[in-house]
Amino acid sequence: MQISQINAFLAVAELQSFSLAAERLHITQPAVSKRIRQLEDDMKTTLFDRIGKKSILTPSGQSLLPHAERILLELKTYREELAHDHDKPSGTLSLATSHHVGLHRLPQVLRDFKIEYPGVDLDLHFMDSEDACIAIANNELELAIVTLPENPDDRLKLEPIWIDVLQIVLAPDHALAGEASIDNEQLLDYPAILPSNGTFTRKIINNYFATTKDAMKIILETNYLETIKVMVSANLGWSMLPISMLDHTLIGKPLSGLDIRRSLGIVTRQKRTLSVNSRAMIDMLLAAKT
Amino acid sequence: MQISQINAFLAVAELQSFSLAAERLHITQPAVSKRIRQLEDDMKTTLFDRIGKKSILTPSGQSLLPHAERILLELKTYREELAHDHDKPSGTLSLATSHHVGLHRLPQVLRDFKIEYPGVDLDLHFMDSEDACIAIANNELELAIVTLPENPDDRLKLEPIWIDVLQIVLAPDHALAGEASIDNEQLLDYPAILPSNGTFTRKIINNYFATTKDAMKIILETNYLETIKVMVSANLGWSMLPISMLDHTLIGKPLSGLDIRRSLGIVTRQKRTLSVNSRAMIDMLLAAKT
DNA sequence: GAGACTTACGTCGCACGTAAACATT
DNA sequence: AATGTTTACGTGCGACGTAAGTCTC
């Protein structure tokens, strides 16, 4: 069944004439006959009484009329949606984020987004950055704002927004608190508190401790940096944290002059067309970055 | 644009796979690709992100989804209407009738119809029988219950239901009231009150007075037989009326033993498919006739 | 006889299937 | 390597237009 048949049907119904309908449709009159005939065969009914001068809807044809109009209306409405609403965010924006990003980077962004697009509801999914990347890869979500992996899945598309410089952090009363700079070997004597194995941040840290990794005394692992911060403040051990988390309870020390950093930013799926809402959020993040 | 494309779209959207959709639709997978591609070209947008294992709706595709479902629903609903409601009168039944039929023949029928089909609203159009026949011929109405013409338009289909036997009618105090039977010549001496020129009944009467027609003293014409009855009762003249209208105010006399009659019944249009409501009314009239 | 629809028929386009190429995982 | 989609191409159905036939008015 074809939409052209519906169009022919409506034209004949309105004009009560196959030949006038043919004119309107810019086809020949036998073509109109055939379109109607096919609709009739399809529906196994008669749609018009061909009564010489006029062709008039049968009862079956009359009851098709509103349906046919609604079908064309649906198509028309959709085409208008495509044309007009293409750049107006609305509805819900779902995004994944990590606890750290959600706590330290996102509040500002979300506030600005709500001001710019008050009609969009936000649906935040807190999860570990690694899980967020898996969800994105599996097309379960289309947008994540998390810690970026160093060696990402090929299916992911990364867009760094913020850089976290990492430093060794100590309690003010830690034995090494007085040193100007610290090296790997010094730290081996003291207990460490690190992000959980498997986290992107832990992998970055591991890279820098590659040679001494196995000798470290790791007394606690957690995927929540805030916990690490509290533990370090209580002088239970040293750790490595973004300098943005430093405050009076912690002392930061560069590691032998090295520059250690991780990227936070946007994760999307390669080849996936993003919703208007996601695009708006991404554009806002990119604009804020400069 | 074709409905098969909509079907393909919905299948792929649900199954997130072109090949699974192909299975469901019992066509090959390249055929599905082509159907989707054509929809996309038609709408000038992309409906699915083809991401290896899964194919996922784009935002444009998501917004097509409800429209596509409604389109199929419209078709399904119509098919069900055709299948189920085909013999259940409902809604409105429009019919034309004459004053005479509406007064003397229809009330009974309408009451029975309302009892049988309480859900059907009646829309009565009172008009002269001749006008009703013209309206039917012009497809302005599909059903009339009126006095039937003697020489009908070929486009009309007539179905007699009742026979009205006509007699000469006189006031009880008319000069001819004592005669057993009356002939044309006797009547020429007295004033006549006849149905309007142009009415079917008048034509019938004219046939029987063919030879003496021009000599008649017609003092009043009207298309409303009730008026004629009152005038005759007041002894303003003689007339010819259906014997069904006789009562104590009138005396009926056969015209020289001749049997003069008119038919009342159904007028429809040749070749026109009738609504269920009209068919129900016609069937009821035909059943009552026997 | 004029106007309107259907039927007949030849042409061309398009939808399908098969098979091969390409992409993703 | 396996799964999935697109491209290429040949076949056949079907939509169209022209022209003739049929019917209504």
Short mmCIF file of C-alpha atoms in Angstrom, two decimals, chain B:
data_model
loop_
_atom_site.label_atom_id
_atom_site.label_comp_id
_atom_site.label_asym_id
_atom_site.label_seq_id
_atom_site.Cartn_x
_atom_site.Cartn_y
_atom_site.Cartn_z
CA MET B 1 6.30 6.31 0.14
CA GLN B 2 4.97 2.93 1.11
CA ILE B 3 3.45 1.32 4.15
CA SER B 4 5.95 -1.50 3.78
CA GLN B 5 8.65 1.03 4.56
CA ILE B 6 6.87 2.00 7.76
CA ASN B 7 6.64 -1.65 8.67
CA ALA B 8 10.32 -2.14 8.04
CA PHE B 9 11.12 0.93 10.10
CA LEU B 10 9.14 -0.32 13.09
CA ALA B 11 10.64 -3.79 12.84
CA VAL B 12 14.19 -2.46 12.76
CA ALA B 13 13.46 0.01 15.55
CA GLU B 14 12.15 -2.72 17.78
CA LEU B 15 14.69 -5.41 16.99
CA GLN B 16 17.60 -2.97 16.61
CA SER B 17 18.75 -5.05 13.69
CA PHE B 18 18.22 -5.00 9.94
CA SER B 19 18.76 -8.72 9.60
CA LEU B 20 16.35 -9.69 12.36
CA ALA B 21 13.79 -7.33 10.88
CA ALA B 22 14.31 -9.04 7.53
CA GLU B 23 13.50 -12.38 9.13
CA ARG B 24 10.35 -11.06 10.71
CA LEU B 25 9.23 -9.48 7.45
CA HIS B 26 10.12 -12.57 5.44
CA ILE B 27 12.34 -10.65 3.03
CA THR B 28 16.07 -10.48 2.61
CA GLN B 29 18.19 -8.15 4.64
CA PRO B 30 19.29 -5.97 1.69
CA ALA B 31 15.62 -5.36 1.00
CA VAL B 32 15.23 -4.02 4.52
CA SER B 33 18.25 -1.79 3.98
CA LYS B 34 16.68 -0.40 0.88
CA ARG B 35 13.32 0.27 2.48
CA ILE B 36 14.94 2.13 5.34
CA ARG B 37 17.24 3.99 2.99
CA GLN B 38 14.29 5.15 0.95
CA LEU B 39 12.46 6.35 4.01
CA GLU B 40 15.57 8.24 5.00
CA ASP B 41 15.94 9.77 1.56
CA ASP B 42 12.27 10.62 1.58
CA MET B 43 12.47 12.38 4.94
CA LYS B 44 15.92 13.73 4.21
CA THR B 45 17.23 12.53 7.53
CA THR B 46 18.98 9.57 9.14
CA LEU B 47 16.73 7.21 11.04
CA PHE B 48 19.22 4.68 12.40
CA ASP B 49 22.84 4.74 13.50
CA ARG B 50 24.27 1.55 12.05
CA ILE B 51 26.75 0.69 14.80
CA GLY B 52 28.07 -2.75 13.96
CA LYS B 53 26.13 -5.22 16.04
CA LYS B 54 23.16 -3.03 16.82
CA SER B 55 21.30 -0.48 14.80
CA ILE B 56 19.89 2.25 16.98
CA LEU B 57 17.31 4.94 16.39
CA THR B 58 18.66 8.43 15.92
CA PRO B 59 16.73 11.30 17.50
CA SER B 60 14.98 11.80 14.15
CA GLY B 61 14.11 8.12 14.14
CA GLN B 62 12.81 8.28 17.68
CA SER B 63 10.46 11.08 16.83
CA LEU B 64 9.19 9.14 13.81
CA LEU B 65 8.34 6.19 16.01
CA PRO B 66 5.04 7.41 17.48
CA HIS B 67 3.88 8.75 14.13
CA ALA B 68 4.66 5.47 12.40
CA GLU B 69 2.77 3.55 15.05
CA ARG B 70 -0.23 5.79 14.72
CA ILE B 71 -0.24 5.41 10.94
CA LEU B 72 -0.39 1.64 11.20
CA LEU B 73 -3.00 1.96 13.93
CA GLU B 74 -5.19 4.05 11.64
CA LEU B 75 -5.05 1.39 8.96
CA LYS B 76 -5.68 -1.39 11.44
CA THR B 77 -8.60 0.48 12.97
CA TYR B 78 -10.13 1.04 9.56
CA ARG B 79 -9.80 -2.60 8.62
CA GLU B 80 -11.50 -3.55 11.86
CA GLU B 81 -14.28 -1.07 11.20
CA LEU B 82 -14.81 -2.66 7.83
CA ALA B 83 -14.89 -6.14 9.30
CA HIS B 84 -17.00 -5.56 12.40
CA ASP B 85 -19.26 -2.57 12.16
CA HIS B 86 -20.48 -3.46 8.73
CA ASP B 87 -23.95 -4.43 9.80
CA LYS B 88 -24.55 -2.38 12.88
CA PRO B 89 -26.56 0.75 12.20
CA SER B 90 -25.40 3.74 14.22
CA GLY B 91 -24.93 7.45 13.92
CA THR B 92 -27.46 9.33 11.86
CA LEU B 93 -29.96 8.27 9.24
CA SER B 94 -30.92 11.12 6.92
CA LEU B 95 -34.00 10.69 4.83
CA ALA B 96 -36.37 12.84 2.85
CA THR B 97 -40.10 12.47 3.12
CA SER B 98 -43.25 14.27 2.01
CA HIS B 99 -45.69 15.86 4.36
CA HIS B 100 -48.31 13.29 3.54
CA VAL B 101 -46.11 10.26 4.03
CA GLY B 102 -44.56 11.82 7.11
CA LEU B 103 -48.00 12.32 8.57
CA HIS B 104 -49.87 9.17 7.58
CA ARG B 105 -47.36 6.41 6.91
CA LEU B 106 -44.05 7.12 8.58
CA PRO B 107 -44.83 7.58 12.28
CA GLN B 108 -45.42 3.87 12.76
CA VAL B 109 -42.29 2.98 10.84
CA LEU B 110 -40.12 5.49 12.65
CA ARG B 111 -41.31 4.26 16.01
CA ASP B 112 -40.46 0.68 15.11
CA PHE B 113 -37.10 1.76 13.76
CA LYS B 114 -36.26 3.63 16.95
CA ILE B 115 -37.13 0.58 19.00
CA GLU B 116 -35.02 -1.71 16.80
CA TYR B 117 -32.08 0.72 16.51
CA PRO B 118 -32.23 3.09 19.49
CA GLY B 119 -28.69 4.31 18.80
CA VAL B 120 -29.53 5.81 15.44
CA ASP B 121 -30.53 9.46 15.25
CA LEU B 122 -33.12 10.31 12.64
CA ASP B 123 -32.71 13.37 10.46
CA LEU B 124 -35.96 13.96 8.58
CA HIS B 125 -36.06 16.37 5.65
CA PHE B 126 -39.62 17.29 4.76
CA MET B 127 -39.99 18.32 1.15
CA ASP B 128 -42.23 17.78 -1.84
CA SER B 129 -41.92 14.33 -3.34
CA GLU B 130 -40.75 15.79 -6.63
CA ASP B 131 -37.96 17.77 -4.93
CA ALA B 132 -36.95 14.69 -2.97
CA CYS B 133 -36.57 12.75 -6.21
CA ILE B 134 -34.41 15.51 -7.65
CA ALA B 135 -32.24 15.53 -4.52
CA ILE B 136 -31.81 11.77 -4.79
CA ALA B 137 -30.93 12.00 -8.46
CA ASN B 138 -28.33 14.65 -7.64
CA ASN B 139 -26.83 12.50 -4.91
CA GLU B 140 -27.67 15.08 -2.30
CA LEU B 141 -29.49 12.47 -0.26
CA GLU B 142 -29.46 8.73 -0.44
CA LEU B 143 -32.95 7.84 0.73
CA ALA B 144 -36.43 9.28 0.32
CA ILE B 145 -39.81 7.88 1.36
CA VAL B 146 -42.38 9.73 -0.71
CA THR B 147 -45.07 9.52 -3.36
CA LEU B 148 -43.55 7.66 -6.29
CA PRO B 149 -43.48 9.24 -9.75
CA GLU B 150 -45.31 7.54 -12.61
CA ASN B 151 -42.53 8.16 -15.14
CA PRO B 152 -39.40 8.18 -13.07
CA ASP B 153 -35.97 9.46 -14.00
CA ASP B 154 -33.83 6.50 -15.12
CA ARG B 155 -31.34 7.33 -12.38
CA LEU B 156 -33.87 6.58 -9.68
CA LYS B 157 -34.71 3.24 -8.15
CA LEU B 158 -38.28 2.96 -6.86
CA GLU B 159 -39.68 0.52 -4.38
CA PRO B 160 -43.45 0.81 -3.75
CA ILE B 161 -44.44 0.12 -0.16
CA TRP B 162 -47.98 1.43 0.13
CA ILE B 163 -50.83 1.95 -2.34
CA ASP B 164 -53.12 4.94 -1.91
CA VAL B 165 -56.48 4.43 -3.63
CA LEU B 166 -57.85 7.80 -4.65
CA GLN B 167 -61.49 8.75 -4.60
CA ILE B 168 -63.54 11.79 -5.33
CA VAL B 169 -64.17 13.46 -1.99
CA LEU B 170 -67.03 15.75 -1.13
CA ALA B 171 -68.42 17.48 1.90
CA PRO B 172 -71.45 15.62 3.28
CA ASP B 173 -73.62 18.58 2.25
CA HIS B 174 -72.26 18.76 -1.34
CA ALA B 175 -74.82 18.62 -4.13
CA LEU B 176 -73.35 15.36 -5.46
CA ALA B 177 -73.15 13.70 -2.06
CA GLY B 178 -76.16 11.58 -2.76
CA GLU B 179 -74.90 10.01 -6.03
CA ALA B 180 -73.67 6.42 -5.88
CA SER B 181 -71.01 7.01 -8.50
CA ILE B 182 -69.79 10.07 -10.30
CA ASP B 183 -68.37 10.74 -13.77
CA ASN B 184 -66.12 13.42 -15.25
CA GLU B 185 -68.86 15.55 -16.76
CA GLN B 186 -70.84 15.88 -13.54
CA LEU B 187 -67.81 17.31 -11.77
CA LEU B 188 -67.26 20.07 -14.33
CA ASP B 189 -70.18 22.01 -12.89
CA TYR B 190 -68.57 22.27 -9.46
CA PRO B 191 -65.41 23.99 -8.23
CA ALA B 192 -62.36 21.75 -7.69
CA ILE B 193 -59.51 21.84 -5.16
CA LEU B 194 -56.55 19.87 -6.42
CA PRO B 195 -52.93 19.10 -5.59
CA SER B 196 -50.53 21.64 -7.13
CA ASN B 197 -49.55 21.36 -10.71
CA GLY B 198 -46.28 19.50 -10.99
CA THR B 199 -46.97 17.09 -8.15
CA PHE B 200 -46.96 13.42 -8.94
CA THR B 201 -50.46 13.05 -7.52
CA ARG B 202 -51.75 15.84 -9.74
CA LYS B 203 -50.24 14.14 -12.78
CA ILE B 204 -52.06 10.94 -11.90
CA ILE B 205 -55.29 12.84 -11.50
CA ASN B 206 -54.71 14.67 -14.77
CA ASN B 207 -54.39 11.34 -16.57
CA TYR B 208 -57.90 10.42 -15.55
CA PHE B 209 -59.35 13.77 -16.49
CA ALA B 210 -57.39 13.98 -19.74
CA THR B 211 -60.40 14.83 -21.88
CA THR B 212 -62.15 17.24 -19.53
CA LYS B 213 -59.07 18.73 -17.83
CA ASP B 214 -59.30 22.17 -19.43
CA ALA B 215 -62.95 22.62 -18.51
CA MET B 216 -62.44 22.10 -14.79
CA LYS B 217 -63.07 25.02 -12.43
CA ILE B 218 -60.02 24.82 -10.19
CA ILE B 219 -60.40 27.36 -7.42
CA LEU B 220 -57.42 26.33 -5.31
CA GLU B 221 -54.21 24.32 -5.62
CA THR B 222 -51.92 23.27 -2.84
CA ASN B 223 -49.20 20.70 -2.36
CA TYR B 224 -50.46 19.86 1.14
CA LEU B 225 -53.27 17.33 1.12
CA GLU B 226 -54.34 18.14 4.66
CA THR B 227 -55.23 21.60 3.51
CA ILE B 228 -57.29 20.17 0.67
CA LYS B 229 -59.14 17.96 3.10
CA VAL B 230 -60.08 20.90 5.32
CA MET B 231 -61.21 22.93 2.31
CA VAL B 232 -63.35 20.11 0.99
CA SER B 233 -64.87 19.55 4.43
CA ALA B 234 -65.85 23.24 4.40
CA ASN B 235 -67.62 22.48 1.12
CA LEU B 236 -65.47 24.88 -0.92
CA GLY B 237 -65.27 22.29 -3.67
CA TRP B 238 -64.60 18.67 -4.52
CA SER B 239 -61.20 17.00 -4.73
CA MET B 240 -59.46 13.66 -5.05
CA LEU B 241 -57.77 12.19 -2.01
CA PRO B 242 -56.48 8.86 -0.72
CA ILE B 243 -59.26 6.92 0.95
CA SER B 244 -56.99 6.61 3.94
CA MET B 245 -57.75 10.27 4.63
CA LEU B 246 -61.51 9.84 4.71
CA ASP B 247 -63.33 10.47 7.98
CA HIS B 248 -66.76 11.74 9.05
CA THR B 249 -66.06 15.18 7.58
CA LEU B 250 -65.73 13.77 4.05
CA ILE B 251 -67.60 11.48 1.71
CA GLY B 252 -65.70 9.38 -0.81
CA LYS B 253 -67.11 8.42 -4.19
CA PRO B 254 -65.61 6.13 -6.86
CA LEU B 255 -65.13 7.83 -10.22
CA SER B 256 -67.29 5.92 -12.70
CA GLY B 257 -66.08 2.65 -11.24
CA LEU B 258 -62.46 3.39 -12.17
CA ASP B 259 -59.66 2.39 -9.87
CA ILE B 260 -57.33 5.35 -9.42
CA ARG B 261 -54.26 4.93 -7.26
CA ARG B 262 -50.83 6.25 -6.45
CA SER B 263 -47.83 4.49 -4.96
CA LEU B 264 -45.92 5.60 -1.92
CA GLY B 265 -42.52 4.13 -1.21
CA ILE B 266 -38.77 4.23 -1.28
CA VAL B 267 -36.71 6.26 -3.70
CA THR B 268 -32.98 5.66 -3.95
CA ARG B 269 -30.32 6.35 -6.52
CA GLN B 270 -29.34 3.71 -9.08
CA LYS B 271 -25.80 2.34 -8.55
CA ARG B 272 -25.32 4.11 -5.29
CA THR B 273 -24.08 2.03 -2.37
CA LEU B 274 -26.35 2.68 0.56
CA SER B 275 -25.31 3.25 4.13
CA VAL B 276 -26.00 0.56 6.67
CA ASN B 277 -28.60 2.83 8.23
CA SER B 278 -30.46 3.30 4.99
CA ARG B 279 -30.36 -0.41 4.28
CA ALA B 280 -31.77 -1.12 7.73
CA MET B 281 -34.64 1.28 7.13
CA ILE B 282 -35.34 -0.18 3.70
CA ASP B 283 -35.27 -3.73 4.99
CA MET B 284 -37.68 -2.78 7.74
CA LEU B 285 -40.08 -1.19 5.25
CA LEU B 286 -39.93 -4.18 2.92
CA ALA B 287 -40.56 -6.55 5.80
CA ALA B 288 -43.53 -4.52 7.01
CA LYS B 289 -44.98 -4.53 3.50
CA THR B 290 -45.67 -8.27 3.40
#
